[in-house]
Amino acid sequence: MSAVPNPSDDHSKRDFLRVEVGLAAQLITLEGAPKSVRILDLSQGGARIAVPESMSTVGIRDCLLSWLNFEAFGSVGRRTGNEIAIVFDEPLRPVVIKKTKDHSPFVVRSL
């Protein structure tokens, strides 16, 4: 599932292909109770998630992302508006990406 670098692609620095998923998840931090979030896209190396506008992401560094029957530890890589990028401590196995994709409302399946 490694991405093939494309010099004209702005995302060529990524190590893994990303899949749009749009699934509900829980973000668990050291600072407090689990928060409901939405995974916008997912790769073996991380995830981009949308957080509620009422949720402050200031100070969040280490976290656990939990979705379906999966979870991954990681750290916040960047914050943009109500989105944060999580870099996983350990890459996800390809089967996790496949099973997540199978449950995704954004994936077009055969007609």
PDB file of N, CA and C in Angstrom, residues 25-37 46-47 49 60-68 70-76 85-90:
ATOM      1  N   ALA A  25     -15.735   8.049  14.985  1.00  0.00           N
ATOM      2  CA  ALA A  25     -14.665   7.474  15.803  1.00  0.00           C
ATOM      3  C   ALA A  25     -14.653   8.168  17.157  1.00  0.00           C
ATOM      4  N   GLN A  26     -13.821   7.659  18.036  1.00  0.00           N
ATOM      5  CA  GLN A  26     -13.598   8.266  19.349  1.00  0.00           C
ATOM      6  C   GLN A  26     -12.135   8.678  19.444  1.00  0.00           C
ATOM      7  N   LEU A  27     -11.902   9.887  19.917  1.00  0.00           N
ATOM      8  CA  LEU A  27     -10.553  10.370  20.173  1.00  0.00           C
ATOM      9  C   LEU A  27     -10.380  10.422  21.683  1.00  0.00           C
ATOM     10  N   ILE A  28      -9.420   9.668  22.176  1.00  0.00           N
ATOM     11  CA  ILE A  28      -9.186   9.590  23.612  1.00  0.00           C
ATOM     12  C   ILE A  28      -7.822  10.211  23.884  1.00  0.00           C
ATOM     13  N   THR A  29      -7.814  11.214  24.764  1.00  0.00           N
ATOM     14  CA  THR A  29      -6.572  11.915  25.079  1.00  0.00           C
ATOM     15  C   THR A  29      -6.246  11.759  26.557  1.00  0.00           C
ATOM     16  N   LEU A  30      -5.040  12.138  26.911  1.00  0.00           N
ATOM     17  CA  LEU A  30      -4.644  12.122  28.317  1.00  0.00           C
ATOM     18  C   LEU A  30      -5.363  13.214  29.102  1.00  0.00           C
ATOM     19  N   GLU A  31      -5.875  14.206  28.395  1.00  0.00           N
ATOM     20  CA  GLU A  31      -6.486  15.367  29.034  1.00  0.00           C
ATOM     21  C   GLU A  31      -7.931  15.156  29.472  1.00  0.00           C
ATOM     22  N   GLY A  32      -8.605  14.108  28.995  1.00  0.00           N
ATOM     23  CA  GLY A  32     -10.005  13.995  29.375  1.00  0.00           C
ATOM     24  C   GLY A  32     -10.729  12.818  28.770  1.00  0.00           C
ATOM     25  N   ALA A  33     -12.050  12.936  28.790  1.00  0.00           N
ATOM     26  CA  ALA A  33     -12.937  11.869  28.335  1.00  0.00           C
ATOM     27  C   ALA A  33     -12.882  11.721  26.817  1.00  0.00           C
ATOM     28  N   PRO A  34     -13.312  10.558  26.311  1.00  0.00           N
ATOM     29  CA  PRO A  34     -13.361  10.355  24.854  1.00  0.00           C
ATOM     30  C   PRO A  34     -14.264  11.387  24.182  1.00  0.00           C
ATOM     31  N   LYS A  35     -13.864  11.811  23.011  1.00  0.00           N
ATOM     32  CA  LYS A  35     -14.640  12.773  22.223  1.00  0.00           C
ATOM     33  C   LYS A  35     -15.046  12.128  20.910  1.00  0.00           C
ATOM     34  N   SER A  36     -16.265  12.396  20.478  1.00  0.00           N
ATOM     35  CA  SER A  36     -16.736  11.899  19.184  1.00  0.00           C
ATOM     36  C   SER A  36     -16.128  12.745  18.076  1.00  0.00           C
ATOM     37  N   VAL A  37     -15.523  12.072  17.098  1.00  0.00           N
ATOM     38  CA  VAL A  37     -14.897  12.731  15.952  1.00  0.00           C
ATOM     39  C   VAL A  37     -15.279  11.958  14.691  1.00  0.00           C
ATOM     40  N   GLY A  46      -1.364   7.185   9.367  1.00  0.00           N
ATOM     41  CA  GLY A  46      -2.067   8.215  10.126  1.00  0.00           C
ATOM     42  C   GLY A  46      -3.478   8.445   9.642  1.00  0.00           C
ATOM     43  N   ALA A  47      -4.106   9.474  10.211  1.00  0.00           N
ATOM     44  CA  ALA A  47      -5.489   9.800   9.871  1.00  0.00           C
ATOM     45  C   ALA A  47      -5.687  11.306   9.952  1.00  0.00           C
ATOM     46  N   ILE A  49      -8.699  13.809  10.907  1.00  0.00           N
ATOM     47  CA  ILE A  49     -10.006  13.731  11.546  1.00  0.00           C
ATOM     48  C   ILE A  49     -10.609  15.119  11.709  1.00  0.00           C
ATOM     49  N   ILE A  60      -3.475  19.060  22.867  1.00  0.00           N
ATOM     50  CA  ILE A  60      -3.552  17.627  22.573  1.00  0.00           C
ATOM     51  C   ILE A  60      -2.282  17.233  21.842  1.00  0.00           C
ATOM     52  N   ARG A  61      -1.603  16.251  22.368  1.00  0.00           N
ATOM     53  CA  ARG A  61      -0.384  15.764  21.730  1.00  0.00           C
ATOM     54  C   ARG A  61      -0.505  14.274  21.456  1.00  0.00           C
ATOM     55  N   ASP A  62      -0.551  13.484  22.492  1.00  0.00           N
ATOM     56  CA  ASP A  62      -0.689  12.034  22.342  1.00  0.00           C
ATOM     57  C   ASP A  62      -2.152  11.645  22.481  1.00  0.00           C
ATOM     58  N   CYS A  63      -2.572  10.642  21.707  1.00  0.00           N
ATOM     59  CA  CYS A  63      -3.975  10.257  21.734  1.00  0.00           C
ATOM     60  C   CYS A  63      -4.144   8.814  21.256  1.00  0.00           C
ATOM     61  N   LEU A  64      -5.342   8.337  21.445  1.00  0.00           N
ATOM     62  CA  LEU A  64      -5.755   7.027  20.944  1.00  0.00           C
ATOM     63  C   LEU A  64      -6.968   7.272  20.065  1.00  0.00           C
ATOM     64  N   LEU A  65      -6.931   6.794  18.838  1.00  0.00           N
ATOM     65  CA  LEU A  65      -8.061   6.890  17.928  1.00  0.00           C
ATOM     66  C   LEU A  65      -8.711   5.519  17.865  1.00  0.00           C
ATOM     67  N   SER A  66     -10.015   5.472  18.113  1.00  0.00           N
ATOM     68  CA  SER A  66     -10.749   4.210  18.150  1.00  0.00           C
ATOM     69  C   SER A  66     -11.914   4.280  17.163  1.00  0.00           C
ATOM     70  N   TRP A  67     -12.042   3.266  16.279  1.00  0.00           N
ATOM     71  CA  TRP A  67     -13.125   3.207  15.296  1.00  0.00           C
ATOM     72  C   TRP A  67     -13.412   1.749  14.987  1.00  0.00           C
ATOM     73  N   LEU A  68     -14.663   1.473  14.616  1.00  0.00           N
ATOM     74  CA  LEU A  68     -15.096   0.101  14.367  1.00  0.00           C
ATOM     75  C   LEU A  68     -14.552  -0.780  15.497  1.00  0.00           C
ATOM     76  N   PHE A  70     -11.191  -1.215  15.836  1.00  0.00           N
ATOM     77  CA  PHE A  70      -9.769  -0.918  15.742  1.00  0.00           C
ATOM     78  C   PHE A  70      -9.398   0.264  16.630  1.00  0.00           C
ATOM     79  N   GLU A  71      -8.128   0.341  16.958  1.00  0.00           N
ATOM     80  CA  GLU A  71      -7.609   1.509  17.658  1.00  0.00           C
ATOM     81  C   GLU A  71      -6.132   1.665  17.320  1.00  0.00           C
ATOM     82  N   ALA A  72      -5.678   2.912  17.409  1.00  0.00           N
ATOM     83  CA  ALA A  72      -4.273   3.197  17.112  1.00  0.00           C
ATOM     84  C   ALA A  72      -3.809   4.362  17.974  1.00  0.00           C
ATOM     85  N   PHE A  73      -2.639   4.206  18.567  1.00  0.00           N
ATOM     86  CA  PHE A  73      -2.010   5.289  19.314  1.00  0.00           C
ATOM     87  C   PHE A  73      -1.262   6.184  18.341  1.00  0.00           C
ATOM     88  N   GLY A  74      -1.242   7.474  18.654  1.00  0.00           N
ATOM     89  CA  GLY A  74      -0.514   8.391  17.801  1.00  0.00           C
ATOM     90  C   GLY A  74      -0.326   9.738  18.454  1.00  0.00           C
ATOM     91  N   SER A  75       0.192  10.661  17.665  1.00  0.00           N
ATOM     92  CA  SER A  75       0.373  12.026  18.139  1.00  0.00           C
ATOM     93  C   SER A  75      -0.120  12.988  17.066  1.00  0.00           C
ATOM     94  N   VAL A  76      -0.543  14.155  17.522  1.00  0.00           N
ATOM     95  CA  VAL A  76      -1.074  15.156  16.600  1.00  0.00           C
ATOM     96  C   VAL A  76       0.077  15.746  15.797  1.00  0.00           C
ATOM     97  N   ALA A  85      -4.450  16.212  12.149  1.00  0.00           N
ATOM     98  CA  ALA A  85      -3.809  15.045  11.543  1.00  0.00           C
ATOM     99  C   ALA A  85      -3.118  14.270  12.656  1.00  0.00           C
ATOM    100  N   ILE A  86      -3.352  12.974  12.683  1.00  0.00           N
ATOM    101  CA  ILE A  86      -2.730  12.108  13.676  1.00  0.00           C
ATOM    102  C   ILE A  86      -1.717  11.222  12.967  1.00  0.00           C
ATOM    103  N   VAL A  87      -0.515  11.181  13.498  1.00  0.00           N
ATOM    104  CA  VAL A  87       0.537  10.300  12.990  1.00  0.00           C
ATOM    105  C   VAL A  87       0.592   9.106  13.933  1.00  0.00           C
ATOM    106  N   PHE A  88       0.322   7.910  13.399  1.00  0.00           N
ATOM    107  CA  PHE A  88       0.289   6.720  14.240  1.00  0.00           C
ATOM    108  C   PHE A  88       1.689   6.318  14.691  1.00  0.00           C
ATOM    109  N   ASP A  89       1.767   5.802  15.920  1.00  0.00           N
ATOM    110  CA  ASP A  89       3.042   5.312  16.455  1.00  0.00           C
ATOM    111  C   ASP A  89       3.535   4.095  15.681  1.00  0.00           C
ATOM    112  N   GLU A  90       2.614   3.229  15.295  1.00  0.00           N
ATOM    113  CA  GLU A  90       2.925   2.014  14.525  1.00  0.00           C
ATOM    114  C   GLU A  90       2.029   2.011  13.285  1.00  0.00           C
TER     115      GLU A  90
END
